[in-house]
Amino acid sequence: MIGVFKNARGLHAGGVLGINRRNAAYTLVHNRRELYPLVDDKLETKRLAEKAGVAVPPLYAVVEIEREIRALPQKLADREDFVVKPARGSQGDGILVVVGRSRDTYRLADGTSLTEAELAFHVSNTLSGVFSLGGQTDRALVEYRVQFDPVFERIAYRGVPDIRVIVFLGVPVMAMVRLPTRMSRGKANLHQGALGAGIDMATGTTLSAVWRDRIVDDHPDTGVAVAGVKIPGWDTLLDIAARSFELTGLGYVGIDLVLDREMGPLVLELNARPGLAIQLANRAGLAPRLEAARAAFANLASVVERVSFAKDRFRSVL
Amino acid sequence: MRRRHLLIVCLALALVGFGVFAYKVLWLGFPVRPDERSETWRVEARVTFEARGAPAKLQLRVPQSAGDLVVVEQNFVSPGYGLTTGFERGNPTAVYAIAMAEGMQTLYFRALVSRTLLQRNPPQEQAPELPVPNFGDAEQVAAQNLTEAARAQSADRETLAGFLLARLKDGKPTSEVGLLLGPVPSTLRILNVAVDLLRLAGVPARTVHGLTLEPERRQAQFIHWLEIHDEGRWRPIYPWENRSGPPPATLRWWHGQLPLAQVTGGTKLHHDVSVSRAYEHALTTAVRHGKQLEEKLVEFSVFGLPLQTQAVFRALLVIPAGVFLLVVLRNVVGIKTFGTFMPVLIALAFRETGLLAGVVFFSIIVAIGLGIRLYMEQLKLLLVPRLATIVIVVILVIFALSLLSIKLGFDRGLSIGLFPIVILTMTIERMTTIWEERGAGEALQQAAGSLVVGALCFVLMSSAYVSHLFFVFPELLLVVLAATIALGRYTGYRLTELRRFKPLAR
């Protein structure tokens, strides 16, 4: 029992943000409920971002009702690769990454293949809400498959690595890059076994990583050290992240970005309840950074100021 | 600001809850523990007389609640007799009457008496006009001498009564006292004389007759003491050593010089009073007692409902306890479960099967359902028909398991028919999705979490103590509500996070 309190004090001293505190002090206070649909529905997010001039992966098709599924193969006839995702999916569930096709079968990023009927079944499941938050009926999006920048080639196992930035009151406070592993079957989701590498906010250089809630230094599949990779266009990434505040009105969000070889940084999605494993990836607690952002918020008028504040204050000390 | 608001709401709720709880425990005597037996006695007066073949009437004094004793229930057994109740010289009296009676008559009066924690003081009362006694010439002188001496040596009515009693008790047969009392006086005789002397001195006084309640007593004898009117109230004056009170649990029955029973139209009147301890549940007593004291309150409680409805509420009222435990286990401990309240529903299902059988059956059903569901993944069914298929499979599995366990002589099997089928179905479906998307490990972990939380909720909800508390004191739900609201602002770490984020601790 005493050990429990000692541990709790230790975490508190480390500035670790727990899920109860995240909910009570940040998401419940700074994220107005009526704004959630903007980020819970990826189609909404995409439209919002496009309107604001923020780059997103181009949309190929939307399936809203069961009948439209039959027309899907035709619509995708001239697409060699694409991604199918539920509009309201959570934690990366239900995302299919098609990397190529041979006649009637689609090849997926994880090496398996899918017939046309199986793809239709997947889309149908998506529509009936199997992957959506709360099981509501859903829409399926088909969009451009990101050709990821070779920067992460050596530390990612297939799939598309993405960059998660936690933004509080428009100030990017912490970031990590999520690297797919064999275990995550090419998906950049920590719950599914992806690797999360912390990023130094000042320089955009990767730090050590977290894998399955353990701190690791090397990629579990490739054995290459994760740290020391400099992310190109870091300032642009931070700029996009900081803009998400004006974009959605949500005070506390996680923004997921990818680096496309041709199109540069693209916004994949926003999350109003971002996970807390990012703290392990950065070996730092979120709480002090959030409080620093809250304290400075009044004096930070522009996006530029917020970005430079983040770069200045949230330099990694590891 | 929000914090203070929350604190006030929680405190108010808890205060009301605990307040009503305390009132019911301390004042109404509701038992806190299940099966607690209270001090309750059955008192029975059996009256017989020989009727003369003419109209007959029997008057019987009946006791009233006084001090810490409460007459919870009384009934009169009098075949063929009409019964009226009224007052006879200030005493509640039952009158049994019949137009024509012949031979030996037997009538009963029965009462249930129980003790409460709270002493009730006698009410304020006007001093009654009591007749000044008539003494013979010689006695008059003796009486006046005694009262004058007593008055000279006392400060107030109480000491006056005490002094007179003392003089009467150790008076010699030859003295003035002896003259008043006569040879070998009984206690009652002494008290009656004391009453006369007190009245002569201008102090309203009367004798009181009571019964000591013992565990088992046939032909119980009444004990007697005095009451004097002082400062607007009747106060007892006890004739025993050091003027100590009567033995604990003495029921004040009636007062004055009237006998316990009087008969007209009959002879050979005889009465026999017996006492026995009633080993009843304290609860029943408290409710009966409550019906007399605070009828409204009790009628508005669970006990005002028909028995069958009470059984429903017995189950319903413990659910908040389970839900609260669930909140603790999820938000403070951090155990992952399927669905928000699924574990509580599992726990409710366990009520029918018992814990061990429940866990075994639940695991078997979910395992079989999961196997079939994972196989069905190949058939690529659409969502609603797929769920319907699982419902049917679950029912089939339940049916087969019931049959099997009956054949094996295990009668618990019958009760699994009451398992929440839809909950099982959703569990299987969610588990499949998690199994497919995040791997078997995560799925099994959440299943185990749900089962553990469900089992803990069951243990809590099925505890006789907890179910008794919430059934008898539903106001405690306000306390649970307050605690739940307070937990709603618990922002500390979850126990599981302590391990998860351990590398970040300083």
Coordinates of C-alpha atoms in Angstrom, one line a residue, chain A residues 4 7-8 10-14 16-21 24 29 66 91 93-94 118 121 124-125 128 130-131 185 187 191-192 213 215 276-277 279-280 283-284, chain B residues 2 330-332 336 377 379-384 386 429 433 435-439 442 488-495 497-506:
Chain A
V4 CA 1.5 2.4 -4.2
N7 CA 5.0 5.1 -7.0
A8 CA 2.2 7.6 -7.4
G10 CA 7.2 9.2 -8.3
L11 CA 5.0 9.5 -11.3
H12 CA 3.7 12.8 -10.2
A13 CA 7.2 14.1 -9.8
G14 CA 7.9 12.9 -13.3
V16 CA 3.2 11.9 -15.9
L17 CA -0.4 12.5 -17.0
G18 CA -2.8 9.7 -16.1
I19 CA -6.0 9.0 -18.0
N20 CA -8.3 10.2 -15.3
R21 CA -6.5 13.5 -15.2
A24 CA -11.0 15.6 -16.1
V29 CA -12.7 21.1 -20.1
E66 CA -24.8 -0.9 -49.0
Q91 CA -7.6 3.3 -32.9
D93 CA -9.4 -0.5 -36.5
G94 CA -10.9 -1.4 -39.9
E118 CA -13.9 -9.9 -49.3
F121 CA -17.7 -7.6 -47.1
S124 CA -20.3 -3.7 -45.7
N125 CA -19.0 -4.3 -42.1
S128 CA -22.9 -1.4 -40.3
V130 CA -18.4 -2.8 -36.7
F131 CA -15.4 -0.5 -36.4
R185 CA 1.0 -6.0 -39.4
K187 CA -0.2 -0.6 -39.1
H191 CA -2.3 -0.8 -29.5
Q192 CA -1.6 -3.2 -32.4
D213 CA 4.6 -0.3 -23.1
I215 CA 11.1 1.5 -23.6
L276 CA -0.9 8.7 -23.3
A277 CA 1.8 6.2 -24.4
Q279 CA 4.9 10.0 -22.7
L280 CA 6.8 6.7 -22.6
R283 CA 10.5 9.5 -21.6
A284 CA 8.8 12.6 -20.4
Chain B
R2 CA -16.4 23.5 -9.6
R330 CA -12.2 0.7 -13.8
N331 CA -11.2 4.3 -12.9
V332 CA -9.0 3.7 -9.8
K336 CA -10.2 -3.2 -18.8
E377 CA -15.7 -15.0 -40.2
L379 CA -18.8 -17.0 -44.3
K380 CA -18.6 -13.2 -44.4
L381 CA -22.1 -12.6 -43.0
L382 CA -23.5 -9.1 -42.7
L383 CA -23.7 -7.6 -39.2
V384 CA -27.3 -8.0 -38.2
R386 CA -24.4 -12.4 -37.9
E429 CA -19.0 -10.2 -31.1
T433 CA -13.5 -7.9 -33.3
W435 CA -9.3 -10.8 -31.4
E436 CA -9.1 -10.0 -35.1
E437 CA -7.9 -6.5 -34.9
R438 CA -5.6 -6.5 -31.9
G439 CA -4.8 -10.1 -31.3
E442 CA -5.8 -8.3 -25.8
G488 CA -16.2 11.3 -11.1
R489 CA -13.6 13.9 -10.3
Y490 CA -10.9 11.5 -9.2
T491 CA -7.9 12.6 -11.3
G492 CA -5.2 10.6 -9.7
Y493 CA -3.4 7.7 -11.4
R494 CA -5.0 4.4 -12.0
L495 CA -3.2 1.5 -10.3
E497 CA -0.8 3.2 -14.8
L498 CA 1.6 3.1 -11.9
R499 CA 3.1 0.0 -13.6
R500 CA 2.7 1.2 -17.1
F501 CA 4.5 4.6 -16.6
K502 CA 7.0 3.3 -14.1
P503 CA 10.0 4.1 -16.3
L504 CA 9.0 7.8 -16.1
A505 CA 8.9 8.0 -12.3
R506 CA 11.5 10.2 -10.6

